[in-house]
Structures are given as C-alpha cells and as structure tokens.
Amino acid sequence: MYKGLVLRSTGSWYDVKMDDGRVLKCRLRGKFKIKGLKVTNPLAVGDFVKFEIEEKNDQESGVIKEILPRENYLIRQSTRKAHHVHIIAANLDQAVLVATLVMPRTSFGFIDRFLVSAEAYHISTVIAFNKTDLLEEEDLEYQRDVMKMYEGIGYECIEISAETGYNIDAFEALLKGKKTLLSGHSGVGKSTLINRIAPEIEQRTNEISAFANKGMHTTTFAEMFEIEDDTYIIDTPGIKELGLVHIEPEELAGLFPEMRDMTGECRFYNCKHDKEPGCVVKQAVKEGRIAIPRYESYLSMLNGEDNRK
C-alpha cells in the first residue's frame, strides 16, 4: 500500500499527494462511512492515509484503505445533519483566523468561539486582522486595542492588508514550515490573501455583497496548497457560524487562558463564574484583569446564547 496526504475533498473523491509528489484521485472504501461515527466527513484535508492503486480504462485512481491516527483536528457542528459534526481539517500546526472590523465585521463572539474550539484540540491560533487599508485612524486605534486584548492572553495578532500587501512579508513568515488552516467569515479576504502570497494558485475571489454586507461563498471545499517546501495553507469555506462541539459547561472556563490561570481559586470548586458568590473570575472582570467582551463571550457560550453576529 501507498501512503499519502489528503490535499482536497470534493465529497466522494479526494486529491491525495503521494511521497513522490504525484497527486492521485482517490475514493474512500465504503465501510468507513458506516462505522457509526457522527461525522459528515470521515476523511478530511490534512489526513494521512494508506491506499491501493487501481487501473480502469488506462486511468489510475486510488482506493483508501486506512486513515492514519490524527495528531489533532478542528471540528464544527454540521449545518446539514443534526447531532453530526464536520471535520474542518486535521494534523494542523496552527490556525490563522482572518478577522475584519469592516466589510464584513467579525464579532468578538465569533473570534472567541473559534479560539475556544482551537484550544479544545490544542491548536495554536494567530489572529490576522485584514483590510487594515480601509480603516480610519480612529478605527486603527480601536483595532490595536483589540489586538492588545488578545495578545495579553497569549494570542499572536497581526494586522495586514491582502489588497495592498501591507505587512504581508511578516504574515508569510508566520506560515513558513507549517501546515496552517486559514479560517474566517466569508468575505474577510482569505482567497485574496492566498492570491497575494501564492498568485499561482489563482483562487477565485468575489466582491462583498453590498446589499447584505456579507461575503459570498467563493470556496466550496476545503483545500490544501503547498506554497513552498513543507509550507502548506488550507483554505476553507467561509464559516457563518461556529457551534461549539463536545465541550461541557464545566470545561469551558479552562479553554479561556485568562480564566484557566484562576482554576481552583473560587469559593466553590465547581464554580461556573456566573452567579456564584466568591468568584475570582467575576472579581477579575470588575478589576479589569479580564476583558468584558471576553467574559461576555464566555457567558453566552455557557448559557447557550448567541453573540456571534
């Protein structure tokens, strides 16, 4: 059997890169789809697989026999099937969340849900604030305050403009030698960003819908591109929502770094940092040691509310 890396999924067929650099169309052996796993896609971009080659009408294709164990993966709730999850990508070195303060605006709720999901699967995340060229001076100051908030709890942030090329060299340096997932709402400029750093890929880009102020989906399937030796980026369809999956209420605070540092300090050992007395987290919010937007995101996730818009 041969070993390969899944570069692209189109639902029933997968582009798999072989050790010799060739890319082969492969299909998944049927039994993987009936294992009872509550996933819409048993195989994801970034997976390593073992497969056999078959020839039909002088055309070579592969039959995937085995999915190798994953180091990590990122999942979200399926938008099509209740109680199912969708694997966004596997075996990541890092994720880059592309966010924008204008056209369209990325909410704190969405950013924080992404960060919590990445924390749950031990994936380090960089936040790239794109479309900096569209910001007035006052908005730039606000963006830098937002960056300070996230940097203060350990997340690397960078401001860029895919349109003008501002700070793109620094952005490319973040990617070197890693498998990086690019994610974010539709319209934040992921495809434009890929075109900027690897123009040979020629990702399709679309204008933002002025009517809805939402991005029009330009990427249909997740796809991995090798932009130089051992440097891969994974482009994903724009995510409108990111529902939390398999995270229990008592686990949630541990996925907020600024709250994780206070574990065990509250009056009650099972404190949820909501209405309980003697809560050190609520005290830290009052004292400004935990940012109010972060605490509001925590409460919205804890109580099943929605602050992603």
CSV table of C-alpha atoms in Angstrom, one decimal:
chain,number,residue,atom,x,y,z
A,1,MET,CA,0.0,0.0,0.0
A,2,TYR,CA,1.0,3.6,-0.6
A,3,LYS,CA,0.9,6.5,1.9
A,4,GLY,CA,-0.4,9.9,1.0
A,5,LEU,CA,-1.6,13.3,2.3
A,6,VAL,CA,-5.2,14.5,1.6
A,7,LEU,CA,-5.0,17.8,-0.2
A,8,ARG,CA,-8.6,18.3,-1.3
A,9,SER,CA,-12.0,16.8,-0.6
A,10,THR,CA,-14.9,17.1,-3.0
A,11,GLY,CA,-17.3,14.9,-1.2
A,12,SER,CA,-16.8,11.5,-2.8
A,13,TRP,CA,-13.3,11.9,-4.3
A,14,TYR,CA,-10.1,13.1,-2.7
A,15,ASP,CA,-6.9,14.5,-4.1
A,16,VAL,CA,-4.0,12.7,-2.3
A,17,LYS,CA,-0.4,13.7,-2.6
A,18,MET,CA,2.0,10.7,-2.8
A,19,ASP,CA,5.5,10.5,-1.4
A,20,ASP,CA,6.9,11.0,-4.9
A,21,GLY,CA,4.9,14.3,-5.3
A,22,ARG,CA,2.2,12.9,-7.6
A,23,VAL,CA,-1.4,13.8,-6.8
A,24,LEU,CA,-3.8,10.9,-7.3
A,25,LYS,CA,-7.7,10.9,-7.3
A,26,CYS,CA,-8.8,8.5,-4.5
A,27,ARG,CA,-12.1,7.3,-3.2
A,28,LEU,CA,-12.8,6.1,0.3
A,29,ARG,CA,-13.6,2.4,0.8
A,30,GLY,CA,-17.3,2.3,1.7
A,31,LYS,CA,-17.1,0.7,5.2
A,32,PHE,CA,-15.5,3.9,6.6
A,33,LYS,CA,-18.9,5.6,6.1
A,34,ILE,CA,-20.9,3.1,8.2
A,35,LYS,CA,-18.8,3.0,11.4
A,36,GLY,CA,-21.5,4.9,13.3
A,37,LEU,CA,-19.3,8.0,13.7
A,38,LYS,CA,-21.4,11.1,13.9
A,39,VAL,CA,-19.4,12.9,11.3
A,40,THR,CA,-20.5,14.1,7.9
A,41,ASN,CA,-17.0,13.6,6.5
A,42,PRO,CA,-14.9,10.6,7.8
A,43,LEU,CA,-11.9,11.9,6.0
A,44,ALA,CA,-10.6,15.5,6.0
A,45,VAL,CA,-8.0,17.6,4.4
A,46,GLY,CA,-4.7,17.1,6.2
A,47,ASP,CA,-5.3,13.4,6.9
A,48,PHE,CA,-2.6,10.9,6.2
A,49,VAL,CA,-4.0,7.8,4.5
A,50,LYS,CA,-2.9,4.4,3.1
A,51,PHE,CA,-4.3,3.4,-0.2
A,52,GLU,CA,-4.0,0.9,-3.1
A,53,ILE,CA,-3.8,1.9,-6.7
A,54,GLU,CA,-6.2,0.5,-9.3
A,55,GLU,CA,-6.3,0.9,-13.0
A,56,LYS,CA,-9.5,1.3,-15.1
A,57,ASN,CA,-9.6,2.3,-18.7
A,58,ASP,CA,-5.9,3.2,-18.6
A,59,GLN,CA,-6.7,5.6,-15.8
A,60,GLU,CA,-5.1,5.3,-12.3
A,61,SER,CA,-7.0,6.0,-9.2
A,62,GLY,CA,-6.7,5.0,-5.6
A,63,VAL,CA,-8.8,3.2,-3.0
A,64,ILE,CA,-8.2,4.4,0.5
A,65,LYS,CA,-8.0,1.5,2.9
A,66,GLU,CA,-6.8,3.2,6.1
A,67,ILE,CA,-6.9,6.6,7.8
A,68,LEU,CA,-3.8,7.1,10.0
A,69,PRO,CA,-4.2,8.4,13.6
A,70,ARG,CA,-4.6,12.2,13.8
A,71,GLU,CA,-2.4,14.5,15.9
A,72,ASN,CA,-5.3,16.9,16.1
A,73,TYR,CA,-8.2,18.2,14.2
A,74,LEU,CA,-10.7,21.0,14.2
A,75,ILE,CA,-14.5,20.3,14.1
A,76,ARG,CA,-17.7,22.3,13.9
A,77,GLN,CA,-21.4,21.4,14.1
A,78,SER,CA,-22.7,20.1,10.8
A,79,THR,CA,-25.0,22.6,9.1
A,80,ARG,CA,-26.8,19.8,7.3
A,81,LYS,CA,-27.3,17.0,9.8
A,82,ALA,CA,-28.4,17.3,13.4
A,83,HIS,CA,-26.2,15.7,16.1
A,84,HIS,CA,-23.4,15.4,13.5
A,85,VAL,CA,-20.0,17.2,13.3
A,86,HIS,CA,-17.9,18.2,10.3
A,87,ILE,CA,-14.1,17.9,10.5
A,88,ILE,CA,-12.7,21.1,9.1
A,89,ALA,CA,-9.1,19.8,8.8
A,90,ALA,CA,-6.6,17.5,10.5
A,91,ASN,CA,-3.0,17.4,11.6
A,92,LEU,CA,-2.5,21.2,11.9
A,93,ASP,CA,0.5,23.1,13.1
A,94,GLN,CA,-1.5,26.2,13.6
A,95,ALA,CA,-4.7,28.1,12.6
A,96,VAL,CA,-4.9,31.6,11.4
A,97,LEU,CA,-8.3,33.3,12.0
A,98,VAL,CA,-8.7,36.1,9.4
A,99,ALA,CA,-10.8,38.8,11.0
A,100,THR,CA,-12.0,42.2,9.8
A,101,LEU,CA,-13.5,45.2,11.6
A,102,VAL,CA,-15.2,46.4,8.4
A,103,MET,CA,-16.9,44.8,5.3
A,104,PRO,CA,-17.8,42.4,7.0
A,105,ARG,CA,-17.3,43.0,10.7
A,106,THR,CA,-16.1,39.9,12.7
A,107,SER,CA,-17.7,39.8,16.1
A,108,PHE,CA,-15.9,39.1,19.4
A,109,GLY,CA,-18.4,36.2,19.8
A,110,PHE,CA,-17.2,34.5,16.6
A,111,ILE,CA,-13.5,35.1,17.3
A,112,ASP,CA,-13.8,33.7,20.8
A,113,ARG,CA,-15.8,30.6,19.7
A,114,PHE,CA,-13.0,29.9,17.2
A,115,LEU,CA,-10.3,30.3,19.8
A,116,VAL,CA,-12.2,28.1,22.3
A,117,SER,CA,-12.6,25.4,19.6
A,118,ALA,CA,-8.9,25.5,18.7
A,119,GLU,CA,-8.0,25.4,22.5
A,120,ALA,CA,-10.1,22.3,22.9
A,121,TYR,CA,-8.0,20.5,20.3
A,122,HIS,CA,-4.6,22.0,21.3
A,123,ILE,CA,-4.2,24.1,18.1
A,124,SER,CA,-2.3,27.3,18.4
A,125,THR,CA,-4.0,30.3,16.8
A,126,VAL,CA,-2.9,33.6,15.2
A,127,ILE,CA,-5.5,36.3,14.6
A,128,ALA,CA,-4.8,38.2,11.4
A,129,PHE,CA,-6.8,41.5,11.2
A,130,ASN,CA,-7.2,42.1,7.4
A,131,LYS,CA,-8.4,45.1,5.4
A,132,THR,CA,-6.4,47.5,7.6
A,133,ASP,CA,-6.2,49.8,4.5
A,134,LEU,CA,-9.9,50.5,4.9
A,135,LEU,CA,-9.7,51.8,8.4
A,136,GLU,CA,-9.6,55.5,9.5
A,137,GLU,CA,-7.1,56.5,12.2
A,138,GLU,CA,-9.7,56.1,15.0
A,139,ASP,CA,-10.6,52.6,13.8
A,140,LEU,CA,-6.9,51.7,13.6
A,141,GLU,CA,-6.5,52.7,17.2
A,142,TYR,CA,-9.5,50.6,18.1
A,143,GLN,CA,-8.1,47.6,16.2
A,144,ARG,CA,-4.8,47.9,18.1
A,145,ASP,CA,-6.7,48.0,21.4
A,146,VAL,CA,-8.5,44.7,20.3
A,147,MET,CA,-5.1,43.2,19.4
A,148,LYS,CA,-3.7,44.2,22.8
A,149,MET,CA,-6.6,42.4,24.5
A,150,TYR,CA,-5.9,39.1,22.7
A,151,GLU,CA,-2.1,39.5,22.9
A,152,GLY,CA,-2.5,40.0,26.6
A,153,ILE,CA,-3.9,36.5,27.0
A,154,GLY,CA,-1.3,34.8,24.8
A,155,TYR,CA,-2.7,35.0,21.2
A,156,GLU,CA,-0.4,36.4,18.5
A,157,CYS,CA,-2.0,39.1,16.4
A,158,ILE,CA,-1.0,40.7,13.2
A,159,GLU,CA,-2.6,43.5,11.1
A,160,ILE,CA,-2.4,43.1,7.3
A,161,SER,CA,-4.0,44.2,4.0
A,162,ALA,CA,-4.3,41.5,1.4
A,163,GLU,CA,-5.4,44.2,-1.0
A,164,THR,CA,-2.3,46.5,-0.7
A,165,GLY,CA,0.3,44.0,0.5
A,166,TYR,CA,0.7,45.8,3.9
A,167,ASN,CA,2.7,43.5,6.3
A,168,ILE,CA,2.4,40.5,4.0
A,169,ASP,CA,6.1,39.6,4.5
A,170,ALA,CA,5.5,39.3,8.2
A,171,PHE,CA,2.4,37.2,7.6
A,172,GLU,CA,4.3,34.8,5.2
A,173,ALA,CA,7.0,34.4,7.9
A,174,LEU,CA,4.3,33.0,10.2
A,175,LEU,CA,3.4,30.3,7.7
A,176,LYS,CA,6.9,29.1,6.9
A,177,GLY,CA,7.5,25.3,7.5
A,178,LYS,CA,4.0,24.8,8.9
A,179,LYS,CA,0.5,23.4,8.0
A,180,THR,CA,-1.8,26.3,8.6
A,181,LEU,CA,-5.6,26.4,8.5
A,182,LEU,CA,-7.0,29.7,7.2
A,183,SER,CA,-10.5,30.4,8.5
A,184,GLY,CA,-12.9,33.2,9.0
A,185,HIS,CA,-16.2,34.6,7.7
A,186,SER,CA,-16.9,34.7,4.0
A,187,GLY,CA,-15.7,38.0,2.6
A,188,VAL,CA,-12.8,38.6,5.1
A,189,GLY,CA,-10.3,38.1,2.3
A,190,LYS,CA,-8.9,34.6,2.6
A,191,SER,CA,-8.8,34.0,-1.1
A,192,THR,CA,-7.4,37.4,-1.8
A,193,LEU,CA,-4.7,36.7,0.8
A,194,ILE,CA,-3.8,33.4,-0.8
A,195,ASN,CA,-3.6,35.1,-4.2
A,196,ARG,CA,-1.3,37.7,-2.7
A,197,ILE,CA,1.2,35.1,-1.2
A,198,ALA,CA,0.9,32.5,-3.8
A,199,PRO,CA,-0.5,34.0,-7.1
A,200,GLU,CA,0.0,30.8,-9.0
A,201,ILE,CA,-2.9,29.2,-7.1
A,202,GLU,CA,-5.4,31.7,-8.6
A,203,GLN,CA,-8.1,31.3,-6.0
A,204,ARG,CA,-11.4,32.7,-7.1
A,205,THR,CA,-12.4,35.9,-5.3
A,206,ASN,CA,-15.7,37.7,-5.2
A,207,GLU,CA,-16.8,41.2,-4.3
A,208,ILE,CA,-18.5,41.6,-1.0
A,209,SER,CA,-22.3,41.8,-1.3
A,210,ALA,CA,-23.1,45.4,-0.6
A,211,PHE,CA,-26.7,44.5,0.0
A,212,ALA,CA,-26.2,42.1,2.8
A,213,ASN,CA,-22.7,43.2,3.9
A,214,LYS,CA,-21.8,39.5,4.0
A,215,GLY,CA,-19.3,37.6,1.9
A,216,MET,CA,-20.4,35.5,-1.0
A,217,HIS,CA,-19.0,32.0,-0.7
A,218,THR,CA,-16.1,31.5,-3.1
A,219,THR,CA,-14.6,28.3,-1.7
A,220,THR,CA,-16.8,25.2,-1.9
A,221,PHE,CA,-14.5,22.6,-0.4
A,222,ALA,CA,-11.5,22.8,1.9
A,223,GLU,CA,-8.3,22.6,0.0
A,224,MET,CA,-4.6,22.4,1.0
A,225,PHE,CA,-2.0,24.2,-1.1
A,226,GLU,CA,1.8,23.7,-0.8
A,227,ILE,CA,3.1,27.2,-1.3
A,228,GLU,CA,6.8,26.1,-0.8
A,229,ASP,CA,8.6,23.1,0.5
A,230,ASP,CA,6.9,21.9,3.8
A,231,THR,CA,4.7,25.0,3.9
A,232,TYR,CA,1.0,24.4,3.4
A,233,ILE,CA,-2.1,26.5,3.8
A,234,ILE,CA,-5.6,25.1,4.0
A,235,ASP,CA,-8.3,27.3,2.6
A,236,THR,CA,-11.8,26.6,4.0
A,237,PRO,CA,-15.3,27.6,3.0
A,238,GLY,CA,-16.3,30.8,4.9
A,239,ILE,CA,-17.9,29.9,8.2
A,240,LYS,CA,-21.0,31.9,9.1
A,241,GLU,CA,-21.3,30.2,12.5
A,242,LEU,CA,-19.1,28.0,14.6
A,243,GLY,CA,-21.2,26.0,17.1
A,244,LEU,CA,-19.2,24.5,20.0
A,245,VAL,CA,-19.0,20.7,19.9
A,246,HIS,CA,-18.3,18.2,22.7
A,247,ILE,CA,-17.4,20.9,25.2
A,248,GLU,CA,-19.1,20.5,28.6
A,249,PRO,CA,-20.1,23.6,30.7
A,250,GLU,CA,-17.6,22.7,33.4
A,251,GLU,CA,-14.8,22.5,30.8
A,252,LEU,CA,-15.5,25.9,29.2
A,253,ALA,CA,-13.5,28.2,31.5
A,254,GLY,CA,-10.4,26.0,31.1
A,255,LEU,CA,-10.5,26.9,27.4
A,256,PHE,CA,-10.2,30.7,28.2
A,257,PRO,CA,-6.5,31.1,29.1
A,258,GLU,CA,-7.1,34.1,31.4
A,259,MET,CA,-9.7,32.0,33.4
A,260,ARG,CA,-7.7,28.8,33.3
A,261,ASP,CA,-5.0,30.5,35.3
A,262,MET,CA,-7.5,31.0,38.1
A,263,THR,CA,-8.7,27.4,38.4
A,264,GLY,CA,-9.4,26.3,41.9
A,265,GLU,CA,-9.3,29.8,43.4
A,266,CYS,CA,-13.1,30.4,43.7
A,267,ARG,CA,-15.1,29.8,46.9
A,268,PHE,CA,-16.8,26.8,45.2
A,269,TYR,CA,-14.8,24.1,43.5
A,270,ASN,CA,-17.4,23.8,40.8
A,271,CYS,CA,-17.9,27.5,40.2
A,272,LYS,CA,-19.2,28.3,36.7
A,273,HIS,CA,-18.2,32.0,37.1
A,274,ASP,CA,-21.8,33.2,36.5
A,275,LYS,CA,-24.0,33.8,39.6
A,276,GLU,CA,-21.9,32.2,42.3
A,277,PRO,CA,-20.6,34.3,45.2
A,278,GLY,CA,-16.9,34.3,46.0
A,279,CYS,CA,-15.9,34.0,42.3
A,280,VAL,CA,-12.4,35.2,41.5
A,281,VAL,CA,-13.2,35.4,37.8
A,282,LYS,CA,-16.0,37.9,38.3
A,283,GLN,CA,-13.8,39.9,40.6
A,284,ALA,CA,-11.1,39.9,37.9
A,285,VAL,CA,-13.6,41.2,35.4
A,286,LYS,CA,-14.6,44.0,37.9
A,287,GLU,CA,-10.9,44.9,38.3
A,288,GLY,CA,-10.2,44.9,34.6
A,289,ARG,CA,-7.9,41.9,34.6
A,290,ILE,CA,-10.3,40.0,32.4
A,291,ALA,CA,-11.7,41.9,29.4
A,292,ILE,CA,-15.5,42.4,29.5
A,293,PRO,CA,-16.0,41.3,25.8
A,294,ARG,CA,-14.2,38.0,26.7
A,295,TYR,CA,-16.3,37.4,29.8
A,296,GLU,CA,-19.5,38.2,27.8
A,297,SER,CA,-18.4,35.6,25.2
A,298,TYR,CA,-17.9,33.1,28.0
A,299,LEU,CA,-21.3,33.7,29.4
A,300,SER,CA,-23.0,33.5,26.0
A,301,MET,CA,-21.3,30.1,25.4
A,302,LEU,CA,-22.1,28.9,28.9
A,303,ASN,CA,-25.8,29.8,28.7
A,304,GLY,CA,-26.2,28.7,25.1
A,305,GLU,CA,-26.9,32.2,23.8
A,306,ASP,CA,-25.6,33.6,20.5
A,307,ASN,CA,-23.2,36.6,20.3
A,308,ARG,CA,-21.6,35.5,17.0
A,309,LYS,CA,-23.3,38.1,14.8
